[in-house]
Amino acid sequence: MKLIIQIPCFNEEETLPVTIRDIPRKIPGISEIELLIIDDGSSDNTIKTAKRLGVNHIVSFPKNRGLAEAFKAGIDACLKLGADIIVNTDADNQYKGSDIPKLIAPIVNGNYEMVIGDRKTDTIDHFSPVKKFFQRFGSGVVRKLSKTDVPDTTSGFRAYSREAALKLNVVSEFTYTLETIIQAGHKKIAVGHVEIGTNGKLRESRLFKGMFSYIQRSAKTIIRIYTMYRPMRVFMTSGLISASIGTLIGIRFLFFYFGGSGGGHIQSLILAAVLLIVGFQLGTLGLIADLISSNRKLLEDVLFRVKKLELNEHSNNTKEVIQKVKNNKIS
């Protein structure tokens, strides 16, 4: 069984050596362990450092594209390199490499297809009380929407089986952490979690400028992804709320109208009509969005099959090249 550990990097010349030194080179049940770096347009010597440290594979972007794009490129490269299990970790040494065997064990044993490391964020000293609160609140929202029991949904220390990695399609340009959990939950991928340790902070986070910026962008991601998978519920609920309020206001107008003072409440009639129309339109949009969602599911199934065919062909071509090289050496 082949394990590839991918590490997205952006100007990680100083922290990368610490991260790589902490990664185990032998794990029970794993025959091959390789490292893959995704250099996200670094302006320092990240690539040179990675080569010096003996990293097996390097994917390099000429310009910074963001964490989500780096993650997607890493997953794609790992699959083409024949990974049976993919571990994603951060280059700032936030996560302990010694926990990788614990992280992948449920996948090796066949219990889960996707495993997320639980940092126990309430115990992390350098997390402020406000950050701890929003971590708990945000994780609770994602658990409910994804129907999973992952306690630390923003953890970037996670493992994927080959099959799970093939099924995930990241569309966010911000971060993959929340999106992949919601996707996995709705695609019936078996998601588990294990408790992990964390190291001391080596640098400040570069993913967002501040806590409220992160909350805002995360909220947008959650709403967008959930709407993709449950459009009928989102639009129908919104439509029913609008129509219900409109109906109540309309009943209020009728009460005054039959009481002989309806002329002074024309605004209520107009507002009720607008809300009822909006409610009807939202319900109609829900039906249309549900049809689009059904087509998207079919397209995702086709994409999954195409990926498998492409990777099988790539694997066969690689085997043919290796065999030719061996034959030439023998002759």
CSV table of C-alpha atoms in Angstrom, one decimal:
chain,number,residue,atom,x,y,z
A,1,MET,CA,0.0,0.0,0.0
A,2,LYS,CA,1.4,3.3,-1.1
A,3,LEU,CA,1.1,6.5,1.0
A,4,ILE,CA,1.9,10.0,-0.3
A,5,ILE,CA,2.0,12.9,2.1
A,6,GLN,CA,1.3,16.2,0.4
A,7,ILE,CA,2.3,19.5,1.9
A,8,PRO,CA,1.0,22.8,0.4
A,9,CYS,CA,3.7,25.4,0.7
A,10,PHE,CA,3.9,29.2,0.3
A,11,ASN,CA,7.2,30.7,1.4
A,12,GLU,CA,8.0,27.8,3.8
A,13,GLU,CA,11.8,27.8,3.4
A,14,GLU,CA,12.3,28.1,7.2
A,15,THR,CA,9.5,25.8,8.5
A,16,LEU,CA,9.6,23.0,5.9
A,17,PRO,CA,12.7,21.3,7.3
A,18,VAL,CA,11.1,21.1,10.7
A,19,THR,CA,7.9,19.6,9.2
A,20,ILE,CA,9.6,17.0,7.1
A,21,ARG,CA,12.0,15.9,9.8
A,22,ASP,CA,8.9,15.0,11.9
A,23,ILE,CA,7.4,12.7,9.3
A,24,PRO,CA,7.9,9.0,9.8
A,25,ARG,CA,9.6,7.0,7.1
A,26,LYS,CA,8.2,3.6,8.1
A,27,ILE,CA,4.5,2.8,9.0
A,28,PRO,CA,3.0,-0.6,9.6
A,29,GLY,CA,0.8,-1.7,6.7
A,30,ILE,CA,2.4,0.8,4.3
A,31,SER,CA,5.0,-0.5,1.8
A,32,GLU,CA,5.9,2.9,0.2
A,33,ILE,CA,6.0,6.4,1.7
A,34,GLU,CA,6.6,9.4,-0.5
A,35,LEU,CA,6.5,13.2,0.0
A,36,LEU,CA,4.9,15.7,-2.4
A,37,ILE,CA,5.3,19.4,-2.1
A,38,ILE,CA,2.9,21.9,-3.8
A,39,ASP,CA,4.7,25.1,-4.1
A,40,ASP,CA,2.1,27.8,-4.4
A,41,GLY,CA,4.1,30.6,-6.1
A,42,SER,CA,6.8,30.9,-3.3
A,43,SER,CA,9.2,33.8,-3.7
A,44,ASP,CA,11.8,32.3,-1.3
A,45,ASN,CA,13.9,29.1,-1.6
A,46,THR,CA,11.1,26.6,-0.8
A,47,ILE,CA,11.7,24.5,-3.8
A,48,LYS,CA,15.5,24.3,-3.3
A,49,THR,CA,14.9,23.4,0.4
A,50,ALA,CA,12.4,20.7,-0.6
A,51,LYS,CA,14.9,19.2,-3.1
A,52,ARG,CA,17.7,19.3,-0.5
A,53,LEU,CA,15.5,17.5,2.0
A,54,GLY,CA,14.9,14.7,-0.5
A,55,VAL,CA,11.2,15.4,-1.3
A,56,ASN,CA,10.1,12.9,-3.9
A,57,HIS,CA,7.7,15.0,-6.0
A,58,ILE,CA,7.2,18.8,-6.5
A,59,VAL,CA,4.3,20.5,-8.1
A,60,SER,CA,5.0,24.2,-8.7
A,61,PHE,CA,2.7,27.2,-9.5
A,62,PRO,CA,4.3,30.2,-11.1
A,63,LYS,CA,1.9,32.5,-9.1
A,64,ASN,CA,0.1,32.1,-5.8
A,65,ARG,CA,-3.3,30.5,-6.4
A,66,GLY,CA,-4.4,29.9,-2.8
A,67,LEU,CA,-4.8,26.9,-0.5
A,68,ALA,CA,-7.8,25.3,-2.2
A,69,GLU,CA,-6.0,25.3,-5.6
A,70,ALA,CA,-2.9,23.9,-4.1
A,71,PHE,CA,-4.8,21.1,-2.3
A,72,LYS,CA,-6.6,20.2,-5.6
A,73,ALA,CA,-3.3,20.0,-7.5
A,74,GLY,CA,-1.8,17.9,-4.8
A,75,ILE,CA,-4.6,15.4,-4.8
A,76,ASP,CA,-4.6,15.1,-8.6
A,77,ALA,CA,-0.8,14.6,-8.6
A,78,CYS,CA,-1.0,12.0,-5.7
A,79,LEU,CA,-3.6,10.0,-7.6
A,80,LYS,CA,-1.6,10.0,-10.8
A,81,LEU,CA,1.5,8.8,-8.8
A,82,GLY,CA,-0.5,5.8,-7.6
A,83,ALA,CA,-1.3,6.7,-4.0
A,84,ASP,CA,-3.6,4.3,-2.2
A,85,ILE,CA,-3.7,6.8,0.8
A,86,ILE,CA,-3.2,10.5,0.7
A,87,VAL,CA,-2.3,12.5,3.8
A,88,ASN,CA,-2.5,16.3,3.8
A,89,THR,CA,-0.6,18.3,6.3
A,90,ASP,CA,0.6,21.9,6.7
A,91,ALA,CA,4.1,23.1,6.1
A,92,ASP,CA,4.2,25.2,9.3
A,93,ASN,CA,4.6,22.1,11.5
A,94,GLN,CA,1.3,22.8,13.2
A,95,TYR,CA,0.5,19.0,13.2
A,96,LYS,CA,2.7,16.3,14.6
A,97,GLY,CA,4.1,14.0,11.9
A,98,SER,CA,4.3,11.2,14.5
A,99,ASP,CA,0.5,11.1,14.4
A,100,ILE,CA,0.3,10.1,10.8
A,101,PRO,CA,0.2,6.3,11.6
A,102,LYS,CA,-2.7,7.0,13.9
A,103,LEU,CA,-4.4,9.1,11.2
A,104,ILE,CA,-4.3,6.5,8.5
A,105,ALA,CA,-4.9,3.4,10.6
A,106,PRO,CA,-8.8,3.6,10.2
A,107,ILE,CA,-8.3,3.7,6.4
A,108,VAL,CA,-5.7,0.9,6.4
A,109,ASN,CA,-8.1,-1.2,8.5
A,110,GLY,CA,-11.0,-0.5,6.1
A,111,ASN,CA,-13.1,1.3,8.7
A,112,TYR,CA,-13.2,4.8,7.1
A,113,GLU,CA,-12.5,6.4,3.7
A,114,MET,CA,-11.6,9.8,5.1
A,115,VAL,CA,-10.1,10.6,8.5
A,116,ILE,CA,-9.7,14.1,10.1
A,117,GLY,CA,-7.3,14.9,12.9
A,118,ASP,CA,-9.0,16.4,15.9
A,119,ARG,CA,-6.7,19.1,17.5
A,120,LYS,CA,-8.9,19.4,20.6
A,121,THR,CA,-9.0,23.2,19.9
A,122,ASP,CA,-10.2,24.0,23.4
A,123,THR,CA,-6.8,22.9,24.8
A,124,ILE,CA,-4.6,24.9,22.4
A,125,ASP,CA,-2.9,27.6,24.4
A,126,HIS,CA,-2.3,30.1,21.6
A,127,PHE,CA,-6.0,30.1,20.5
A,128,SER,CA,-7.9,33.0,22.0
A,129,PRO,CA,-11.2,32.4,23.7
A,130,VAL,CA,-13.0,34.1,20.8
A,131,LYS,CA,-11.3,31.8,18.3
A,132,LYS,CA,-12.1,28.7,20.4
A,133,PHE,CA,-15.8,29.7,20.5
A,134,PHE,CA,-16.1,30.2,16.8
A,135,GLN,CA,-14.2,27.0,16.2
A,136,ARG,CA,-16.8,25.1,18.2
A,137,PHE,CA,-19.7,27.0,16.7
A,138,GLY,CA,-18.5,26.6,13.1
A,139,SER,CA,-17.7,22.9,13.6
A,140,GLY,CA,-21.2,22.4,15.0
A,141,VAL,CA,-22.8,24.0,12.0
A,142,VAL,CA,-20.7,21.9,9.6
A,143,ARG,CA,-21.5,18.7,11.5
A,144,LYS,CA,-25.2,19.4,11.2
A,145,LEU,CA,-25.1,20.3,7.5
A,146,SER,CA,-22.8,17.4,6.6
A,147,LYS,CA,-24.4,14.8,8.9
A,148,THR,CA,-21.0,13.8,10.2
A,149,ASP,CA,-19.6,13.8,13.7
A,150,VAL,CA,-16.2,15.5,13.0
A,151,PRO,CA,-15.3,17.6,16.0
A,152,ASP,CA,-12.6,19.8,14.3
A,153,THR,CA,-13.9,20.6,10.8
A,154,THR,CA,-11.2,23.2,10.0
A,155,SER,CA,-8.3,20.8,10.7
A,156,GLY,CA,-6.0,20.5,7.7
A,157,PHE,CA,-4.5,17.3,9.0
A,158,ARG,CA,-6.4,14.6,7.2
A,159,ALA,CA,-6.2,11.4,5.3
A,160,TYR,CA,-8.1,10.1,2.2
A,161,SER,CA,-8.4,6.7,0.6
A,162,ARG,CA,-7.9,6.6,-3.1
A,163,GLU,CA,-11.6,6.1,-3.7
A,164,ALA,CA,-12.6,9.0,-1.5
A,165,ALA,CA,-10.1,11.4,-3.2
A,166,LEU,CA,-11.5,10.5,-6.6
A,167,LYS,CA,-15.0,11.4,-5.5
A,168,LEU,CA,-14.2,14.8,-4.1
A,169,ASN,CA,-14.5,17.9,-6.3
A,170,VAL,CA,-13.3,21.2,-4.7
A,171,VAL,CA,-14.9,24.3,-6.2
A,172,SER,CA,-14.1,26.8,-3.5
A,173,GLU,CA,-11.2,29.2,-4.1
A,174,PHE,CA,-10.7,29.9,-0.4
A,175,THR,CA,-10.2,26.6,1.5
A,176,TYR,CA,-11.0,22.9,1.1
A,177,THR,CA,-11.5,21.9,4.7
A,178,LEU,CA,-15.2,22.7,5.1
A,179,GLU,CA,-16.2,21.9,1.6
A,180,THR,CA,-14.8,18.4,1.5
A,181,ILE,CA,-16.5,17.5,4.8
A,182,ILE,CA,-19.9,18.6,3.5
A,183,GLN,CA,-19.3,16.9,0.2
A,184,ALA,CA,-18.2,13.7,1.9
A,185,GLY,CA,-21.3,13.7,4.1
A,186,HIS,CA,-23.7,14.1,1.2
A,187,LYS,CA,-21.8,11.6,-1.0
A,188,LYS,CA,-22.0,8.9,1.8
A,189,ILE,CA,-18.2,8.7,2.2
A,190,ALA,CA,-17.3,7.1,5.5
A,191,VAL,CA,-15.8,10.0,7.5
A,192,GLY,CA,-14.0,9.4,10.9
A,193,HIS,CA,-11.7,11.3,13.2
A,194,VAL,CA,-8.9,10.7,15.6
A,195,GLU,CA,-7.4,12.8,18.3
A,196,ILE,CA,-4.0,14.3,17.4
A,197,GLY,CA,-1.4,16.6,19.0
A,198,THR,CA,-0.2,19.9,17.8
A,199,ASN,CA,3.2,21.7,17.9
A,200,GLY,CA,4.0,25.2,19.0
A,201,LYS,CA,3.2,28.0,16.6
A,202,LEU,CA,6.1,28.9,14.3
A,203,ARG,CA,4.4,31.7,12.4
A,204,GLU,CA,1.1,33.5,12.0
A,205,SER,CA,-1.6,32.1,9.7
A,206,ARG,CA,-1.5,33.4,6.1
A,207,LEU,CA,-4.9,32.0,5.2
A,208,PHE,CA,-6.9,35.1,6.4
A,209,LYS,CA,-6.2,38.6,7.6
A,210,GLY,CA,-8.3,38.3,10.8
A,211,MET,CA,-10.9,36.3,12.7
A,212,PHE,CA,-13.9,38.0,11.3
A,213,SER,CA,-12.6,37.8,7.7
A,214,TYR,CA,-12.2,34.1,8.2
A,215,ILE,CA,-15.7,33.8,9.6
A,216,GLN,CA,-17.2,35.7,6.7
A,217,ARG,CA,-15.4,33.7,4.0
A,218,SER,CA,-16.2,30.4,5.8
A,219,ALA,CA,-19.8,31.3,6.1
A,220,LYS,CA,-20.0,32.0,2.3
A,221,THR,CA,-18.3,28.7,1.6
A,222,ILE,CA,-20.7,26.7,3.9
A,223,ILE,CA,-23.9,28.3,2.4
A,224,ARG,CA,-22.6,27.9,-1.2
A,225,ILE,CA,-21.7,24.2,-0.8
A,226,TYR,CA,-24.8,23.3,1.2
A,227,THR,CA,-27.0,25.0,-1.4
A,228,MET,CA,-25.3,22.9,-4.1
A,229,TYR,CA,-26.3,19.7,-2.4
A,230,ARG,CA,-29.6,20.7,-0.9
A,231,PRO,CA,-31.1,23.4,-3.1
A,232,MET,CA,-34.7,22.4,-2.7
A,233,ARG,CA,-34.5,22.6,1.1
A,234,VAL,CA,-32.7,26.0,1.0
A,235,PHE,CA,-35.0,27.7,-1.6
A,236,MET,CA,-38.2,26.0,-0.3
A,237,THR,CA,-37.5,27.0,3.3
A,238,SER,CA,-36.8,30.6,2.2
A,239,GLY,CA,-39.9,30.6,0.0
A,240,LEU,CA,-42.1,29.3,2.8
A,241,ILE,CA,-40.8,31.9,5.3
A,242,SER,CA,-41.5,34.7,2.8
A,243,ALA,CA,-45.0,33.3,1.9
A,244,SER,CA,-45.9,32.7,5.6
A,245,ILE,CA,-45.0,36.3,6.5
A,246,GLY,CA,-46.9,37.6,3.5
A,247,THR,CA,-49.9,35.5,4.5
A,248,LEU,CA,-49.9,36.8,8.0
A,249,ILE,CA,-49.7,40.4,6.8
A,250,GLY,CA,-52.5,39.7,4.3
A,251,ILE,CA,-54.7,38.3,7.1
A,252,ARG,CA,-53.9,41.4,9.2
A,253,PHE,CA,-55.0,43.6,6.2
A,254,LEU,CA,-58.3,41.7,5.8
A,255,PHE,CA,-59.0,42.1,9.5
A,256,PHE,CA,-58.8,45.9,9.2
A,257,TYR,CA,-60.5,45.8,5.8
A,258,PHE,CA,-63.6,44.1,7.1
A,259,GLY,CA,-63.5,46.3,10.2
A,260,GLY,CA,-64.0,49.3,7.9
A,261,SER,CA,-60.5,50.8,8.1
A,262,GLY,CA,-58.7,48.9,5.3
A,263,GLY,CA,-58.0,52.1,3.4
A,264,GLY,CA,-55.3,53.1,5.9
A,265,HIS,CA,-53.5,49.8,5.5
A,266,ILE,CA,-52.9,49.6,1.7
A,267,GLN,CA,-49.1,49.4,2.4
A,268,SER,CA,-49.7,46.1,4.2
A,269,LEU,CA,-51.6,44.7,1.2
A,270,ILE,CA,-48.8,45.7,-1.1
A,271,LEU,CA,-46.1,44.2,1.2
A,272,ALA,CA,-48.2,40.9,1.6
A,273,ALA,CA,-48.5,40.6,-2.2
A,274,VAL,CA,-44.7,41.2,-2.7
A,275,LEU,CA,-43.8,38.6,-0.1
A,276,LEU,CA,-46.2,36.0,-1.5
A,277,ILE,CA,-44.8,36.6,-5.0
A,278,VAL,CA,-41.2,36.3,-3.7
A,279,GLY,CA,-42.2,33.1,-1.8
A,280,PHE,CA,-43.6,31.6,-5.0
A,281,GLN,CA,-40.5,32.6,-7.0
A,282,LEU,CA,-38.2,31.1,-4.5
A,283,GLY,CA,-40.2,27.9,-4.5
A,284,THR,CA,-39.9,27.8,-8.3
A,285,LEU,CA,-36.2,28.5,-8.1
A,286,GLY,CA,-36.0,25.5,-5.7
A,287,LEU,CA,-37.5,23.2,-8.2
A,288,ILE,CA,-35.2,24.4,-11.0
A,289,ALA,CA,-32.1,24.3,-8.7
A,290,ASP,CA,-33.1,20.7,-7.7
A,291,LEU,CA,-33.2,19.7,-11.3
A,292,ILE,CA,-29.8,21.3,-11.9
A,293,SER,CA,-28.5,19.5,-8.8
A,294,SER,CA,-29.6,16.2,-10.2
A,295,ASN,CA,-27.7,16.9,-13.4
A,296,ARG,CA,-24.6,17.9,-11.3
A,297,LYS,CA,-24.8,14.5,-9.5
A,298,LEU,CA,-24.8,12.7,-12.9
A,299,LEU,CA,-21.9,14.8,-14.1
A,300,GLU,CA,-19.9,14.1,-10.9
A,301,ASP,CA,-20.5,10.4,-11.4
A,302,VAL,CA,-19.3,10.7,-15.0
A,303,LEU,CA,-16.3,12.7,-13.8
A,304,PHE,CA,-15.5,10.0,-11.2
A,305,ARG,CA,-15.6,7.3,-13.9
A,306,VAL,CA,-13.5,9.4,-16.3
A,307,LYS,CA,-10.9,10.0,-13.6
A,308,LYS,CA,-10.7,6.3,-12.9
A,309,LEU,CA,-10.2,5.4,-16.6
A,310,GLU,CA,-7.6,8.2,-17.0
A,311,LEU,CA,-5.7,7.0,-14.0
A,312,ASN,CA,-5.8,3.3,-15.0
A,313,GLU,CA,-4.5,4.3,-18.5
A,314,HIS,CA,-1.8,6.4,-16.9
A,315,SER,CA,-0.9,3.5,-14.6
A,316,ASN,CA,-0.7,1.1,-17.6
A,317,ASN,CA,1.4,3.4,-19.6
A,318,THR,CA,3.8,3.9,-16.7
A,319,LYS,CA,4.1,0.1,-16.3
A,320,GLU,CA,4.8,-0.3,-20.0
A,321,VAL,CA,7.6,2.3,-19.8
A,322,ILE,CA,9.1,0.6,-16.7
A,323,GLN,CA,9.0,-2.7,-18.5
A,324,LYS,CA,10.7,-1.3,-21.6
A,325,VAL,CA,13.4,0.2,-19.4
A,326,LYS,CA,14.0,-3.2,-17.7
A,327,ASN,CA,14.1,-5.0,-21.0
A,328,ASN,CA,16.6,-2.6,-22.4
A,329,LYS,CA,18.8,-3.1,-19.3
A,330,ILE,CA,18.5,-6.8,-19.6
A,331,SER,CA,19.4,-6.8,-23.3
